[in-house]
Amino acid sequence: MGWESVAYLNCFRLCKCLRAVGNVMVLFVLGLVGLSWYAVVPAHYGRTLASGPPAAAAGSFLAIAVFTLLAAMSVWSYLTCVTTNPGYVPEGWMPFPDEASAQSELDRIAAAGPYGAPSDKSDPRRPRFCKHCRAWKPERAHHCSVSGRCVLRMDHYCIWVVNCVGLLNYKFFLQFLAYTLLASLLAVALLVKPVVDFFAGRVADFGAPTAFVVVMLDGAFAAALLGFLAMHAQLVSHACTTIEMYEKERPTPWPYDRGTRRNWEEVMGRSKLSWLLPRHTPEERQHMLDSCLGQRLLSGAGAV
Ligand SMILES: [Zn+2]
């Protein structure tokens, strides 16, 4: 059976439909943030701010300000993650000084057979060749079946962000998880009392049914995000990706683990302001690319 037949039978081709589903997810996420903001601000705390006693108005102002800030940061980091190139491998990149060295490595891989030499499997720093892209892959890069390209330090394809999560947008993905978790928890905390008062018959508030829906949705969302964020915090602390976590053979000690603090700085940046804002400075971006690509770009290789 030739490669063409194998590719035809590859079930991961079906993953391409995830892109179409993902577009609905973008609307869902933005819609949920919008609905939460409506329930917290115009439907409840905005009214107290406009007509309540001074102490309640001051509390409402604080609630509106903090929630609006968290919702805005959630949307900003989300859209940045959706629209940022995750780190596609530059065209023409190869880990060898010349074509002859690359060909001799290709010959060695072919001679090792379909399962490769044992060292090829256990060491993530080995030179690898992507049969889909027909190009060399830098260490820690993986082929994304949905986007059809190799991605630097690929973590996973995320249906929620309609994008592959990799080297250049992983930070924004983590920020989206964190800001959305905080915004969801705050929305639940702010809306529980109005909902309870409404169902107890203490107030006749027509905004309460919306608040009830938001409490249910945001509560479920927060529970899921908490587990997901805890898992990624563990991965970042150990300089590991989701794909690497599931690999059967991994070298010990893990060659990319530089200690918890350095591992976090590698993803989030060195300045604490950088941890809060969904952007990379040009220096941070270049440092991340160098850490994956090295200085071995052939002249004429396309930029990321
Ligand atoms: Zn590839």
XYZ file of N, CA and C and ligand atoms in Angstrom, residues 130 132-134 137 142-144 148-150, ligand 1:
34
model
N 9.128 15.329 8.303
C 7.666 15.216 8.232
C 7.278 14.695 6.854
N 4.307 14.366 5.745
C 3.170 15.109 5.194
C 3.652 16.384 4.478
N 4.509 17.144 5.163
C 5.023 18.403 4.587
C 6.212 18.139 3.668
N 6.791 16.932 3.759
C 8.019 16.582 3.053
C 9.098 17.626 3.366
N 11.659 18.738 10.452
C 10.966 19.321 11.610
C 11.991 19.671 12.684
N 5.584 19.445 15.749
C 4.713 18.326 15.373
C 3.821 18.755 14.224
N 3.391 17.759 13.459
C 2.503 18.051 12.339
C 1.069 18.174 12.857
N 0.405 19.275 12.490
C -0.993 19.479 12.898
C -1.891 18.983 11.756
N -2.678 21.223 8.649
C -1.878 20.620 7.585
C -0.458 21.129 7.543
N 0.042 21.670 8.676
C 1.412 22.190 8.703
C 2.104 21.774 9.994
N 3.426 21.809 9.972
C 4.182 21.509 11.190
C 4.243 22.771 12.044
Zn 4.273 18.563 8.716
